[in-house]
mmCIF file with all atom_site columns, C-alpha atoms in Angstrom:
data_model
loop_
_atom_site.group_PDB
_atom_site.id
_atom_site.type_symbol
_atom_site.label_atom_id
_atom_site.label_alt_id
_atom_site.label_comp_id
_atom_site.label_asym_id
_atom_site.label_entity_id
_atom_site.label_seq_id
_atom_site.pdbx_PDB_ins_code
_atom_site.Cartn_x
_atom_site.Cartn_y
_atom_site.Cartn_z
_atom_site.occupancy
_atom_site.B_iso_or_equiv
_atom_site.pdbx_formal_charge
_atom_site.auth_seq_id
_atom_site.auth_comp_id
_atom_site.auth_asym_id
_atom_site.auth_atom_id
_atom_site.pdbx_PDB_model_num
ATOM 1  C CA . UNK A 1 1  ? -12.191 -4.870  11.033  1.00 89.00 ? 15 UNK A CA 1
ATOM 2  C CA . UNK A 1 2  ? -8.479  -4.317  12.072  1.00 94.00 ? 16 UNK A CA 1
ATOM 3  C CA . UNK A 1 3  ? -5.931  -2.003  10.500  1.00 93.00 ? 17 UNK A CA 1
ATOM 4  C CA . UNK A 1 4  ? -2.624  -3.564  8.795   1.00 95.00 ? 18 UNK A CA 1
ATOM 5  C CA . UNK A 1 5  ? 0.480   -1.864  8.064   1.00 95.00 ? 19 UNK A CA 1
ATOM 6  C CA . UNK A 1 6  ? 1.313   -2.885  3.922   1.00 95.00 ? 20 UNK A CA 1
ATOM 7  C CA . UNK A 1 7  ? 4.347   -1.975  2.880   1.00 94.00 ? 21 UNK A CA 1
ATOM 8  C CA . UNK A 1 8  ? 5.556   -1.697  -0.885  1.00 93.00 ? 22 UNK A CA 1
ATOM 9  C CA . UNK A 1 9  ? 9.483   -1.373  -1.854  1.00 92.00 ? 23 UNK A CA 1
ATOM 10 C CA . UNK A 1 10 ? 9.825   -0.584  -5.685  1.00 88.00 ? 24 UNK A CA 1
ATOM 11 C CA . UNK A 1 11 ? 9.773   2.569   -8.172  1.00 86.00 ? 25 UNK A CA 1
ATOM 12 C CA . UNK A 1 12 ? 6.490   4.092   -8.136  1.00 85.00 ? 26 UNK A CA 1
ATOM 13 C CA . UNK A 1 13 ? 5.226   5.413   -11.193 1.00 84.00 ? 27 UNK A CA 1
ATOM 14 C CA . UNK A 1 14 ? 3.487   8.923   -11.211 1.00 85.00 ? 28 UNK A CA 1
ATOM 15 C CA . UNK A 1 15 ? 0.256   7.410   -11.960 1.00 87.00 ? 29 UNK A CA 1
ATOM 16 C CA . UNK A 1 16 ? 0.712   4.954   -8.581  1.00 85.00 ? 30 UNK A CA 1
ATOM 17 C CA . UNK A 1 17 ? 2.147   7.996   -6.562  1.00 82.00 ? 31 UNK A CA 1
ATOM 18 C CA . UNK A 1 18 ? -1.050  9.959   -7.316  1.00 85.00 ? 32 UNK A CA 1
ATOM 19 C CA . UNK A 1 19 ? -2.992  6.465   -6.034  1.00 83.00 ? 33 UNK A CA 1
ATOM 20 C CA . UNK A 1 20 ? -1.556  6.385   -2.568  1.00 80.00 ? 34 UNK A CA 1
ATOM 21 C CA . UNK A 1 21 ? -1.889  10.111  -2.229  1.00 80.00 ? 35 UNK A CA 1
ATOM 22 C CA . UNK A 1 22 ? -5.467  9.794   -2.832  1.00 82.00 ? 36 UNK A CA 1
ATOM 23 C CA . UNK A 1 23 ? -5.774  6.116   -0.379  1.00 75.00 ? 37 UNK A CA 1
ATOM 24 C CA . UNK A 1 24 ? -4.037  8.992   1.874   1.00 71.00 ? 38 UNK A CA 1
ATOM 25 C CA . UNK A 1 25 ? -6.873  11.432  1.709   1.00 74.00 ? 39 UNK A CA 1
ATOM 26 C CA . UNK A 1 26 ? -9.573  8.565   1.822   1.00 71.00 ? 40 UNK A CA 1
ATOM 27 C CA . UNK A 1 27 ? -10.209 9.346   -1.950  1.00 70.00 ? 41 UNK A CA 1
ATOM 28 C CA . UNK A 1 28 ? -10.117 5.210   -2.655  1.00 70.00 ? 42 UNK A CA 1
ATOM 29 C CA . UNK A 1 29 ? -12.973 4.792   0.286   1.00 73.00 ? 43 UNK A CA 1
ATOM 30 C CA . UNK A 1 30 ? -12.290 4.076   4.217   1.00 77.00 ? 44 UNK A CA 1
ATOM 31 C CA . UNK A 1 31 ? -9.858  1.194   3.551   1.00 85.00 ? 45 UNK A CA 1
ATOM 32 C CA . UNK A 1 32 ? -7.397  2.849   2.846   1.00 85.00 ? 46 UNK A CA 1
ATOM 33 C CA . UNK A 1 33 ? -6.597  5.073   6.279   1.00 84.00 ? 47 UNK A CA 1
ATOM 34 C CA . UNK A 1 34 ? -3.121  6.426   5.518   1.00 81.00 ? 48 UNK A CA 1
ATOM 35 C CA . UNK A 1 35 ? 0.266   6.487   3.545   1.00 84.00 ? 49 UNK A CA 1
ATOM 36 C CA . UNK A 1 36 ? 3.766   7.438   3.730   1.00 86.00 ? 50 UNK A CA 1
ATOM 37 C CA . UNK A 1 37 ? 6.268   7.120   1.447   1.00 85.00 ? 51 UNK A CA 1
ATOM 38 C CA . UNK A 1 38 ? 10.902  7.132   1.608   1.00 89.00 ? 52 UNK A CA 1
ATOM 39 C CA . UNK A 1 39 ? 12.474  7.408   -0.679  1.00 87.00 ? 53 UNK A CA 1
ATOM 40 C CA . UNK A 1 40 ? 15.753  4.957   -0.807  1.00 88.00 ? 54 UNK A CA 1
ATOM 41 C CA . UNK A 1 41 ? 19.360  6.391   -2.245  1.00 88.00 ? 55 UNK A CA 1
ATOM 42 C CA . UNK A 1 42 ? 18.729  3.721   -5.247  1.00 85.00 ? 56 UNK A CA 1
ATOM 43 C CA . UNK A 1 43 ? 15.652  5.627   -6.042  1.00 82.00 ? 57 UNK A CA 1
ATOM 44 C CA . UNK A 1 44 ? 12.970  3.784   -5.519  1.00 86.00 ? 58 UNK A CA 1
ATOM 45 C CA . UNK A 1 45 ? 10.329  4.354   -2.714  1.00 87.00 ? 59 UNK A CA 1
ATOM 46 C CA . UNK A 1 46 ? 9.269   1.934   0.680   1.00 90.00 ? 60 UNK A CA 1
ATOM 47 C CA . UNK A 1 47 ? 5.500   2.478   0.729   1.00 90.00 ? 61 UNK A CA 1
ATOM 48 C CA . UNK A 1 48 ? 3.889   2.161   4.116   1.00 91.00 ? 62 UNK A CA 1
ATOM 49 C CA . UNK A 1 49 ? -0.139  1.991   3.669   1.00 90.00 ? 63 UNK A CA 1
ATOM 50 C CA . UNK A 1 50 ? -2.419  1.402   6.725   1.00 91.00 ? 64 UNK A CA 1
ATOM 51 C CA . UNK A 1 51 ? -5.390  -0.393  5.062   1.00 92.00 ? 65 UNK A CA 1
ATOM 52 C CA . UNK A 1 52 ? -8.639  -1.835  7.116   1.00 92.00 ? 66 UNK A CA 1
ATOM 53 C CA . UNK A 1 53 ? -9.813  -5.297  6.776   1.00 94.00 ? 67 UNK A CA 1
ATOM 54 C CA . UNK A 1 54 ? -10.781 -8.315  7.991   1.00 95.00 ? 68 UNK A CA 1
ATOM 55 C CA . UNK A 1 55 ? -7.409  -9.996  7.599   1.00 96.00 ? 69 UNK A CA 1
ATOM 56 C CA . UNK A 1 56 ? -3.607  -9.544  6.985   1.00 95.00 ? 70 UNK A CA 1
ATOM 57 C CA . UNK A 1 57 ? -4.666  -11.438 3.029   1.00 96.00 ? 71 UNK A CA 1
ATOM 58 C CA . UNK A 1 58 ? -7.119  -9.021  2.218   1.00 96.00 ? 72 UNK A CA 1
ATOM 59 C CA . UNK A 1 59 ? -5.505  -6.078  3.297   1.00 94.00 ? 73 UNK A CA 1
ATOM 60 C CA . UNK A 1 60 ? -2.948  -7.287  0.871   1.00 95.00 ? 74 UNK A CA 1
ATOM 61 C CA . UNK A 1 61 ? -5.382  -7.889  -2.121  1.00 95.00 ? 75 UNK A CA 1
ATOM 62 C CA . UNK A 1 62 ? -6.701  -4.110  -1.582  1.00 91.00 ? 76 UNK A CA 1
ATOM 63 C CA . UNK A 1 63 ? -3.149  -2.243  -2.177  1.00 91.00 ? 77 UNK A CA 1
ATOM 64 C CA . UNK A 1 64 ? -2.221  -4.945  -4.565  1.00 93.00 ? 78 UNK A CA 1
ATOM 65 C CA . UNK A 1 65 ? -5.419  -3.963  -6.689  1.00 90.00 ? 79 UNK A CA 1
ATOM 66 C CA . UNK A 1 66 ? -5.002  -0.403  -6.304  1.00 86.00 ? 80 UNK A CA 1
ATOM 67 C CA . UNK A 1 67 ? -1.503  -0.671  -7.379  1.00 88.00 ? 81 UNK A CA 1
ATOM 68 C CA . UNK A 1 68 ? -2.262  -3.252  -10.263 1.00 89.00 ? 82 UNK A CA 1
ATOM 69 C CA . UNK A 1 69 ? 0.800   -5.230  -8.978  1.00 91.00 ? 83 UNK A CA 1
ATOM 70 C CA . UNK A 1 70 ? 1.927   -8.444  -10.824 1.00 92.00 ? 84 UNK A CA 1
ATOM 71 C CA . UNK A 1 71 ? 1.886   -11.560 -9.073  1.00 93.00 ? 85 UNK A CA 1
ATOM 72 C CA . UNK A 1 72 ? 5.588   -11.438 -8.931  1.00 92.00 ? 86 UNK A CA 1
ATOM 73 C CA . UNK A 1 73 ? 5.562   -7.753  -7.265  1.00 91.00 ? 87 UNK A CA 1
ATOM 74 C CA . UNK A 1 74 ? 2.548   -8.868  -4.868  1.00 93.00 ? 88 UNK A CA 1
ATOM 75 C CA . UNK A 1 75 ? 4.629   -11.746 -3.803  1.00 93.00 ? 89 UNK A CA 1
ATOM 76 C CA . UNK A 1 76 ? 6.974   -8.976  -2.457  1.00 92.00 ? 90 UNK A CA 1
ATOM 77 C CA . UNK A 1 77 ? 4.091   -7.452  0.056   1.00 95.00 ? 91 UNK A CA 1
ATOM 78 C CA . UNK A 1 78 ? 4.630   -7.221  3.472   1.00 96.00 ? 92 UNK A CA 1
ATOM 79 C CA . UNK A 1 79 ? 1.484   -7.249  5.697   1.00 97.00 ? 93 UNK A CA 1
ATOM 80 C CA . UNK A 1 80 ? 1.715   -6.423  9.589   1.00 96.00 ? 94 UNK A CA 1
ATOM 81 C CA . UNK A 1 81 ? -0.880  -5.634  12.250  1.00 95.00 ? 95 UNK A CA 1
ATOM 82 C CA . UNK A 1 82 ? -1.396  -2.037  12.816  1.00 88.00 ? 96 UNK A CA 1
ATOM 83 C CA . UNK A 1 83 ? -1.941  -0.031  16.088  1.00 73.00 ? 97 UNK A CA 1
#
């Protein structure tokens, strides 16, 4: 398993906030090994999630999931190795 850096640019919903804060405290199981958000002057947030897995695809698939993304959001996922 390596860890990949997924990040997420759009306006987070409450519901998705409380999501990432809980991939944050490992409450969505050991995939999901941290989370920061910023929040950008237009008022939407850049979403950086460190998620374990086998490859850059399915580390993508997990937040995409989690998040219930659309295909048309998910296309906008950026996966990069982590540390």
């Amino acid at each position: 398993m390596s860890e990949f850096v997924v990040t997420v640019h759009r306006n987070f919903t409450t519901a998705e906030q409380d999501k990432l804060a809980a991939a944050s405290a490992g409450g969505l199981g050991p995939a999901f090994t941290g989370y920061r958000g910023e929040n950008t002057e237009a008022g939407d947030t850049i979403a950086t999630i460190h998620v374990t897995a086998e490859t850059d695809e399915q580390a993508r698939d997990r937040v995409v999931d989690v998040l219930d993304l659309s295909a048309a959001e998910a296309a906008q996922v950026q996966v990069r190795p982590g540390r």
